[in-house]
PDB file of C-alpha atoms in Angstrom:
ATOM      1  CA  UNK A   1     -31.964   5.718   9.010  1.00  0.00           C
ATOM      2  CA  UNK A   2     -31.409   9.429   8.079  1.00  0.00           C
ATOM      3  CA  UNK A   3     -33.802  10.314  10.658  1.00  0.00           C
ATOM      4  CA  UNK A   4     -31.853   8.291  13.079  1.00  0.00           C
ATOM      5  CA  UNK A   5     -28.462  10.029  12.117  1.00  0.00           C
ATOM      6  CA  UNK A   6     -29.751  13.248  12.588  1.00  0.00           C
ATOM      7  CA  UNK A   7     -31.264  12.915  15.668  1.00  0.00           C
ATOM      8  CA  UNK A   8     -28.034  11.018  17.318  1.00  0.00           C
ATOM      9  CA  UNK A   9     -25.984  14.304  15.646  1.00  0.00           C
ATOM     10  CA  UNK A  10     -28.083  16.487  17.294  1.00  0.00           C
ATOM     11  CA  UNK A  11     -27.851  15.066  20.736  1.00  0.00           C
ATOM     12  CA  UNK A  12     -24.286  14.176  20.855  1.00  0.00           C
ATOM     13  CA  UNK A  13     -21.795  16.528  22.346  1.00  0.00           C
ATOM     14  CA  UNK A  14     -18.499  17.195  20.864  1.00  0.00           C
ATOM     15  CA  UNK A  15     -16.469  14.145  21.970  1.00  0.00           C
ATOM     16  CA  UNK A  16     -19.198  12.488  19.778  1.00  0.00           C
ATOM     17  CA  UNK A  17     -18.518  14.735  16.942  1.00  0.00           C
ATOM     18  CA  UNK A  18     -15.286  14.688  16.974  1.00  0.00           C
ATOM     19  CA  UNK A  19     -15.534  10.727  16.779  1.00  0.00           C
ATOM     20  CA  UNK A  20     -17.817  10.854  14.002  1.00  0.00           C
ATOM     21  CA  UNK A  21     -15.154  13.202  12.241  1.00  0.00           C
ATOM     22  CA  UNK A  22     -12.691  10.818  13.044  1.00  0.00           C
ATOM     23  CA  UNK A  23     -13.935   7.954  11.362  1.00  0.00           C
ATOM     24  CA  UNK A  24     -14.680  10.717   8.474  1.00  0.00           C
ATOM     25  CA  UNK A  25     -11.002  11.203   7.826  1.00  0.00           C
ATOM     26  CA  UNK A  26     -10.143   7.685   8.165  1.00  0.00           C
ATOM     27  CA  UNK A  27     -12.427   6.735   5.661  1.00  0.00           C
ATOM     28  CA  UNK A  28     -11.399   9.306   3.206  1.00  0.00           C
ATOM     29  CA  UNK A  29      -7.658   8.547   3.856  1.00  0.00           C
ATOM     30  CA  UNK A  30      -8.770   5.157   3.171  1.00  0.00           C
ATOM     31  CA  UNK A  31     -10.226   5.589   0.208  1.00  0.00           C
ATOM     32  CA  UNK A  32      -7.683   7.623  -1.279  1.00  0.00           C
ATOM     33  CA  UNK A  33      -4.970   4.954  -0.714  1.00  0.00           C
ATOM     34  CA  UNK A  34      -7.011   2.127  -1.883  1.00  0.00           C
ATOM     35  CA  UNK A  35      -7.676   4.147  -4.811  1.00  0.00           C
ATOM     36  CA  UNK A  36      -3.874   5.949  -5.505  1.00  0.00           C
ATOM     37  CA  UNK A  37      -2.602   1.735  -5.033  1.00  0.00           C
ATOM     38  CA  UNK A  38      -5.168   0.165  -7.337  1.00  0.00           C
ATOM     39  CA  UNK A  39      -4.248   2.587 -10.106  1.00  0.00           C
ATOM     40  CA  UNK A  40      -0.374   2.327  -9.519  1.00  0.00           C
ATOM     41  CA  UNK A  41      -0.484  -1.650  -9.339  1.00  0.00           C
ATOM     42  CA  UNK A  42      -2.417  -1.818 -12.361  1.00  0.00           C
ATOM     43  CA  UNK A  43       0.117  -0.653 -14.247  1.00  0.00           C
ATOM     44  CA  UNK A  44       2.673  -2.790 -12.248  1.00  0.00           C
ATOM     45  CA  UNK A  45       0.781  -5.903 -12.730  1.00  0.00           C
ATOM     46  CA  UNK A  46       0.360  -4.837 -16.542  1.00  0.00           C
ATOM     47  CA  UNK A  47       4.247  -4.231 -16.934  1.00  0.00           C
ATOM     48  CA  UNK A  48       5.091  -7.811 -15.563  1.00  0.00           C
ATOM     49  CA  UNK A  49       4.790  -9.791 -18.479  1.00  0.00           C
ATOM     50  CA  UNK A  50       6.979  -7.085 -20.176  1.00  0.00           C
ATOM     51  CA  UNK A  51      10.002  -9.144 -18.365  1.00  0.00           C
ATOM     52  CA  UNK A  52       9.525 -12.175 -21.069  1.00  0.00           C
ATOM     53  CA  UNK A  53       9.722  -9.427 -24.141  1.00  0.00           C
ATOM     54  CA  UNK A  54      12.709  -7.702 -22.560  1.00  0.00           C
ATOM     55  CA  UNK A  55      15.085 -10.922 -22.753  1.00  0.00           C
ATOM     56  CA  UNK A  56      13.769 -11.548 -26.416  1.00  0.00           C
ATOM     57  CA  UNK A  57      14.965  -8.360 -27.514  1.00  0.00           C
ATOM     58  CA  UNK A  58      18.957  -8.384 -29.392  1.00  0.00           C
ATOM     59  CA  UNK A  59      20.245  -6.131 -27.557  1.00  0.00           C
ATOM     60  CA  UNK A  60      20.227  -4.400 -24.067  1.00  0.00           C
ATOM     61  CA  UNK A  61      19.453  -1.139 -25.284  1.00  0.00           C
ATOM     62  CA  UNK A  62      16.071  -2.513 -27.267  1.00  0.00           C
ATOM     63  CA  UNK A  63      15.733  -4.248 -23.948  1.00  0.00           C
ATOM     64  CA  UNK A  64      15.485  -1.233 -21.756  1.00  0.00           C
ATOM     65  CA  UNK A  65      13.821   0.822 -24.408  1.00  0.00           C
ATOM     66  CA  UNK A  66      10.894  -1.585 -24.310  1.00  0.00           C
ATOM     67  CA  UNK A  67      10.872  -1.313 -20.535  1.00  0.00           C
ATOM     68  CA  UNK A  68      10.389   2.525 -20.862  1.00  0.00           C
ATOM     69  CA  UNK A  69       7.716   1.910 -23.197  1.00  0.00           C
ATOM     70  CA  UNK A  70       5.992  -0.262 -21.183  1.00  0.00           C
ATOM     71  CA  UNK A  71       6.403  -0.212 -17.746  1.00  0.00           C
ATOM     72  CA  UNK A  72       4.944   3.146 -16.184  1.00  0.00           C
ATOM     73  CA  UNK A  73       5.804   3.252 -12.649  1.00  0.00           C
ATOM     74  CA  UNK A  74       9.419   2.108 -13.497  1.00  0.00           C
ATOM     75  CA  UNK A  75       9.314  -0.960 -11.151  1.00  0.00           C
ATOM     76  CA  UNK A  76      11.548  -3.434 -12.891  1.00  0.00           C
ATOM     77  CA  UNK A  77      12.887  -0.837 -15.475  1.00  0.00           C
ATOM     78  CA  UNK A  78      14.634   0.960 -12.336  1.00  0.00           C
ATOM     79  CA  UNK A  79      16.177  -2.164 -11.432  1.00  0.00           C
ATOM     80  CA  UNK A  80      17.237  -3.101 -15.308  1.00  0.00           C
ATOM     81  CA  UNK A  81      18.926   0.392 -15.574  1.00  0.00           C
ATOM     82  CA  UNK A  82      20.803  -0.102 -12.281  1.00  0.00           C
ATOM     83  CA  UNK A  83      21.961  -3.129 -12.763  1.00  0.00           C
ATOM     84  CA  UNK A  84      22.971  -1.865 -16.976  1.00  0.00           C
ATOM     85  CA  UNK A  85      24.836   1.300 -15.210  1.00  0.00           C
ATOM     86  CA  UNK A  86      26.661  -0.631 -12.683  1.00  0.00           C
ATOM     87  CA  UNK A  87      27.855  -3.290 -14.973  1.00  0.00           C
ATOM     88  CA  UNK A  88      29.296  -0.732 -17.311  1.00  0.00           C
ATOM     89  CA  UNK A  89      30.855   1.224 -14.810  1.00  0.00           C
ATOM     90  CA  UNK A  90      32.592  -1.620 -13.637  1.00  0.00           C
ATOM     91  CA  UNK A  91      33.734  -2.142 -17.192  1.00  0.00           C
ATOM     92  CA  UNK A  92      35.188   0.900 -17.172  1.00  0.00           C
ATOM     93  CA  UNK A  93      36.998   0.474 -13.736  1.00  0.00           C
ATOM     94  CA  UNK A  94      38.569  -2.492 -15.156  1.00  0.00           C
ATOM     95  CA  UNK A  95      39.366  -0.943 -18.218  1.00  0.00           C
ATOM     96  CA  UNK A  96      41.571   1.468 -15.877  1.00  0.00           C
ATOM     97  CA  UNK A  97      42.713  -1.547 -14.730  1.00  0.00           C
ATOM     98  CA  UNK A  98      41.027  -1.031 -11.173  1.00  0.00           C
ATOM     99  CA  UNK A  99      41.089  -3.667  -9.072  1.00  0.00           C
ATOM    100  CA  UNK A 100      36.969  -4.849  -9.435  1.00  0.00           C
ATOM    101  CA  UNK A 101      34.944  -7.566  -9.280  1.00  0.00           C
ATOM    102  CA  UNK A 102      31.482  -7.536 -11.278  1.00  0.00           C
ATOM    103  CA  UNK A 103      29.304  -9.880  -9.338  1.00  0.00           C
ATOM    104  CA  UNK A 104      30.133  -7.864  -6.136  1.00  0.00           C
ATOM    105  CA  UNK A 105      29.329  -4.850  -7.407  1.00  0.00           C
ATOM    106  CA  UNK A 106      25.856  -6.051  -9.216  1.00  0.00           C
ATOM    107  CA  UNK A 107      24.917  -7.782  -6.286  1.00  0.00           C
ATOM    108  CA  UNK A 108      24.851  -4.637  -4.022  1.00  0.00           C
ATOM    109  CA  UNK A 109      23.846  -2.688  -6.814  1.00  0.00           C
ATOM    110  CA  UNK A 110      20.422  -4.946  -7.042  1.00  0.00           C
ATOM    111  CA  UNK A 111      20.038  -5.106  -3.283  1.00  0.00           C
ATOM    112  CA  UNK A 112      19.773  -1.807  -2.906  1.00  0.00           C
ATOM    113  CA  UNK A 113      17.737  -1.320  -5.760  1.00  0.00           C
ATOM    114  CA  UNK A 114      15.536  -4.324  -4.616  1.00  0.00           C
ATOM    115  CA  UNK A 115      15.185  -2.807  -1.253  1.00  0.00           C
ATOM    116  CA  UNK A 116      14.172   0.690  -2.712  1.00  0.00           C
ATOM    117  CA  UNK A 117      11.250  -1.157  -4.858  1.00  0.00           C
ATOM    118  CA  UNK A 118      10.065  -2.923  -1.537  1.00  0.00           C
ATOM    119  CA  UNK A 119       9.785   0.027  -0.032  1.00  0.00           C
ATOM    120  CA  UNK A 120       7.626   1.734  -2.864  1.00  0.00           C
ATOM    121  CA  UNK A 121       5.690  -0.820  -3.156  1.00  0.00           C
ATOM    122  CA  UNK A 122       4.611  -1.354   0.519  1.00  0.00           C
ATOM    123  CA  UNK A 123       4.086   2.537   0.736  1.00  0.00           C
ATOM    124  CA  UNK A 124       0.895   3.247   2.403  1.00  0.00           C
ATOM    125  CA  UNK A 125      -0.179  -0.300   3.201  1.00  0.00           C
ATOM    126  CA  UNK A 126       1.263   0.222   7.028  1.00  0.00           C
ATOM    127  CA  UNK A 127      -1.618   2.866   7.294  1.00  0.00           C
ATOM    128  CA  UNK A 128      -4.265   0.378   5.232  1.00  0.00           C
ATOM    129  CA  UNK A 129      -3.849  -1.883   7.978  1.00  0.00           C
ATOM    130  CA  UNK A 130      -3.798   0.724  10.945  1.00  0.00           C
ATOM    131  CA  UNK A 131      -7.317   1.692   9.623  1.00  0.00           C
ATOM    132  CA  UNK A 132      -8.280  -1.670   9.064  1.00  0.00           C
ATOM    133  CA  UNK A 133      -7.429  -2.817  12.626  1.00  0.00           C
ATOM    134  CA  UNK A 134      -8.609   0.509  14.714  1.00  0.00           C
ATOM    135  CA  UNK A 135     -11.711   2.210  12.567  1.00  0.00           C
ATOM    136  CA  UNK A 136     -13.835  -0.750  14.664  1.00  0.00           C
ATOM    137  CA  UNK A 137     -12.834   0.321  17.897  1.00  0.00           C
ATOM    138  CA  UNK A 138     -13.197   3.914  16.992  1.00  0.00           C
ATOM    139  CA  UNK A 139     -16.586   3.325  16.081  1.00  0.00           C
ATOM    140  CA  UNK A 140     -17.465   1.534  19.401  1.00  0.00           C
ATOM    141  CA  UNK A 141     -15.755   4.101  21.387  1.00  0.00           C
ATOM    142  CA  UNK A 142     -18.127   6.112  19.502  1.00  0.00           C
ATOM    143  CA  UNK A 143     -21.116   3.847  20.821  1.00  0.00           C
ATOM    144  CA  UNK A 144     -20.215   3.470  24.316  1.00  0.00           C
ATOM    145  CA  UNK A 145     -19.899   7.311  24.896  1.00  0.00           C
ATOM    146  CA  UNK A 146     -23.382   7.760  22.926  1.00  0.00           C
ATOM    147  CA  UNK A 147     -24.645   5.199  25.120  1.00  0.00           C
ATOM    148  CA  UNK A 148     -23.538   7.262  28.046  1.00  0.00           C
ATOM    149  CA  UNK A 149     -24.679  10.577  26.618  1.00  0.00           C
ATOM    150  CA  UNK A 150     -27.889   8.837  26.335  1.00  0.00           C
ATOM    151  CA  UNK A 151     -28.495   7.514  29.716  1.00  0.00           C
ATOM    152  CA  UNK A 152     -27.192  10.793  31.883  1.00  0.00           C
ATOM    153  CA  UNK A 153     -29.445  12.156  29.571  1.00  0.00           C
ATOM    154  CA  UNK A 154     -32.238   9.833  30.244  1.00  0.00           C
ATOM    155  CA  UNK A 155     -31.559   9.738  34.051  1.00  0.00           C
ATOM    156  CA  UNK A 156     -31.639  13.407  34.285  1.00  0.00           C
ATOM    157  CA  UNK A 157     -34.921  13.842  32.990  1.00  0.00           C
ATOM    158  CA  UNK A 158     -36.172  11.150  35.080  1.00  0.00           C
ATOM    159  CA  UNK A 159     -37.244   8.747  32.291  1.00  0.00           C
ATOM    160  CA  UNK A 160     -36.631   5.411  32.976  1.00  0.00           C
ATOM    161  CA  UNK A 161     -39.130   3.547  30.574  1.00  0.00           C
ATOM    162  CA  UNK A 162     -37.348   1.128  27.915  1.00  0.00           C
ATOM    163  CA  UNK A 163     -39.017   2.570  24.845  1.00  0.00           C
ATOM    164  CA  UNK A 164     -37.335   5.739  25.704  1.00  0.00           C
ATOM    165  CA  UNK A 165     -34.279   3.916  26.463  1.00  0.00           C
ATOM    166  CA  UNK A 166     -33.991   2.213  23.324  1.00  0.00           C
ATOM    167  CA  UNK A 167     -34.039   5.101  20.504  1.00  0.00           C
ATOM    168  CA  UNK A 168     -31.028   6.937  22.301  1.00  0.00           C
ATOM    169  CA  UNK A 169     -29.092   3.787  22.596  1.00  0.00           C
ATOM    170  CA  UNK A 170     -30.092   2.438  19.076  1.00  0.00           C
ATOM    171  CA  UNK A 171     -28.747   5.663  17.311  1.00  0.00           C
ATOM    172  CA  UNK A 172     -25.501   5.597  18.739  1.00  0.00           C
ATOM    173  CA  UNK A 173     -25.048   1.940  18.063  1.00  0.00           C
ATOM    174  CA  UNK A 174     -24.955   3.841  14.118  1.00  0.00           C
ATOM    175  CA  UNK A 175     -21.222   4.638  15.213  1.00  0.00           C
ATOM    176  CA  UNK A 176     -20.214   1.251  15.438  1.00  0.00           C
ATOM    177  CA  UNK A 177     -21.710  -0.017  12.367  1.00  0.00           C
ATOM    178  CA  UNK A 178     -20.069   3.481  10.738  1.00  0.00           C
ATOM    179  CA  UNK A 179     -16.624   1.722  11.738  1.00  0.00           C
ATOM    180  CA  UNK A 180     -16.762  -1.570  10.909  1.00  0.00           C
ATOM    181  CA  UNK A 181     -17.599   0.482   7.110  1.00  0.00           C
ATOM    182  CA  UNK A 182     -14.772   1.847   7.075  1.00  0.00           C
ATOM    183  CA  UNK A 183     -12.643  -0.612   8.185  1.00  0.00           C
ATOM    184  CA  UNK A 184     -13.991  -3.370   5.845  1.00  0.00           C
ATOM    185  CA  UNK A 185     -12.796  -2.011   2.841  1.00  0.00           C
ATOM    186  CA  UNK A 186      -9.435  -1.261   4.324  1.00  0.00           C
ATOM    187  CA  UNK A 187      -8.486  -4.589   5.814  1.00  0.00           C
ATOM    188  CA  UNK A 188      -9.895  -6.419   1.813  1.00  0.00           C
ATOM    189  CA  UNK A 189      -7.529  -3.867   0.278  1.00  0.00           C
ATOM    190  CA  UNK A 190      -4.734  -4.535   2.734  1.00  0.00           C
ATOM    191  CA  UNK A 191      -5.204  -8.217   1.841  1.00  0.00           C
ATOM    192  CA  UNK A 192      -5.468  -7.964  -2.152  1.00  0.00           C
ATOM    193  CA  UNK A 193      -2.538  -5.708  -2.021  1.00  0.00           C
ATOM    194  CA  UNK A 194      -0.342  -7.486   0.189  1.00  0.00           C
ATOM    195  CA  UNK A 195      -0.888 -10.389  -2.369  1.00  0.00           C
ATOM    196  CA  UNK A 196      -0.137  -8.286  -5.609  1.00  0.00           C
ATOM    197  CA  UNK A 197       3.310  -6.976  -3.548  1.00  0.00           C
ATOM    198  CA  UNK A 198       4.384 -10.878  -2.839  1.00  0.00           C
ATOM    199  CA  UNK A 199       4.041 -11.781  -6.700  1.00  0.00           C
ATOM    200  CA  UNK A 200       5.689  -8.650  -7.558  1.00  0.00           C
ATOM    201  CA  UNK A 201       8.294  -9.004  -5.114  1.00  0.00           C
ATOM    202  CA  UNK A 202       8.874 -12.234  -6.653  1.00  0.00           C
ATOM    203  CA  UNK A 203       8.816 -11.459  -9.970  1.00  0.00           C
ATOM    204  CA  UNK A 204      11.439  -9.169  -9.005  1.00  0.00           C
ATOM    205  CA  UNK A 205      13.635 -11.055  -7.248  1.00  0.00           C
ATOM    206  CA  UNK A 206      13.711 -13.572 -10.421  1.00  0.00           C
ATOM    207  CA  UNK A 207      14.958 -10.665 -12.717  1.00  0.00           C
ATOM    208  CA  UNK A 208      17.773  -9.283 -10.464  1.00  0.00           C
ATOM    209  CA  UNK A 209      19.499 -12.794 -10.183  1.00  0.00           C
ATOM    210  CA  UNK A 210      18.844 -13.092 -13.552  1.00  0.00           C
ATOM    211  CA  UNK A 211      20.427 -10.252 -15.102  1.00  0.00           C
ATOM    212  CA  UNK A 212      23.146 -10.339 -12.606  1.00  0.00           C
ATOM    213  CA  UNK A 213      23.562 -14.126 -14.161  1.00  0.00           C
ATOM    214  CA  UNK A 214      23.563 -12.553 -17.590  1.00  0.00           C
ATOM    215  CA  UNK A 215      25.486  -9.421 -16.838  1.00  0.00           C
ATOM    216  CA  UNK A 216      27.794 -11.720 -15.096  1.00  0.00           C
ATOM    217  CA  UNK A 217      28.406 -13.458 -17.783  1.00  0.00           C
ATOM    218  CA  UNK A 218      28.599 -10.607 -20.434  1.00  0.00           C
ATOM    219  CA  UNK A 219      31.311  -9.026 -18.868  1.00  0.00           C
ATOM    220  CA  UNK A 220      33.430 -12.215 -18.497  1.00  0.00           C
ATOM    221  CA  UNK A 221      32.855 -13.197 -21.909  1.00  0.00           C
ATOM    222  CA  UNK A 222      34.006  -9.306 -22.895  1.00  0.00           C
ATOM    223  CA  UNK A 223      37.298  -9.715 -20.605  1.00  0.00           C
ATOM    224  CA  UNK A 224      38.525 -12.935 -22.550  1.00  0.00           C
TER     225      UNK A 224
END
């Protein structure tokens, strides 16, 4: 096999190389993703059940201070202290006896915030799934151009027998195989990814309408 790869190196030209390098950088791109996203939805998935402890604690200060503790990439503690902050300065609005209204307010206040968190979270998976879907054809362009490398080579020496034809044409049929490896990872990591993001997204959905419910409430009961 190593054999093989060194010999297609040697007699590919720079179009091949600069394939080969291709698929290189894809691959390490890649990798890096799959990695950075693995480690940064651990600690997402590991924060989740955080959301049960956060509405047992007495008061919305122990609430957010557990969120701090717990969750590391600030997922749903961003969207806790958002909704907390505009709450109380719509409080203080009303207070001045500005004309307000509280579920208004929260509601755009956790859209935005909502929208914000989507967009972190689906960082990078866009290019996941640009690998996954072109590394494959890469690696075939890769092939066919080895193939033709091979047989202007072939013709040009005047060799026409089909032992000598099928070494050339075998070694660059390495480039093909070369991108379906890098795009199998990258389309399973797409997929496992894109699953984590619709539980998460869900999970966070369910905690803005319920502390908008709660905050809601909080500040009516505080107005009577």
């Amino acid at each position: 096999m190593d054999a093989a790869i060194s010999h297609y190196w040697e007699q590919s030209d720079q179009f091949g190389h600069a394939i080969a390098y291709l698929l290189l950088l894809m691959s390490l791109l890649s990798w890096t993703l799959m990695l950075s996203k693995a480690w940064s939805f651990w600690w997402v998935r590991k924060a989740a059940p955080s959301i049960k402890s956060f509405w047992l604690a007495p008061t919305m200060t122990d609430a957010l201070t557990l969120l701090r503790l717990r969750d590391k990439e600030k997922i749903f503690l961003t969207l806790a202290e958002t909704a907390v902050s505009a709450a109380d300065r719509q409080q203080l609005a009303s207070t001045l006896s500005v004309d307000s209204g509280i579920s208004e307010v929260l509601m755009r206040a956790l859209r935005q915030e909502l929208q914000s968190a989507t967009t972190r979270l689906e960082n990078g998976l866009t290019i996941l799934a640009s690998i996954g879907a072109t590394a494959p054809f890469v690696g075939l362009l890769g092939t066919v151009w080895g193939i033709y490398h091979a047989l202007t080579s072939i013709s040009m020496a005047g060799m026409v027998q089909i032992d000598q034809l099928a070494g050339p044409v075998g070694e660059a049929l390495i480039m093909t195989a070369f991108g379906l490896i890098v795009a199998i990872p990258a389309v399973l990591a797409f997929n496992a990814f894109n699953r984590i993001n619709r539980i998460t997204l869900a999970e966070l959905d369910g905690f803005a309408h319920d502390l908008h419910a709660h905050l809601s409430r909080q500040q009516e009961n505080n107005a009577c």
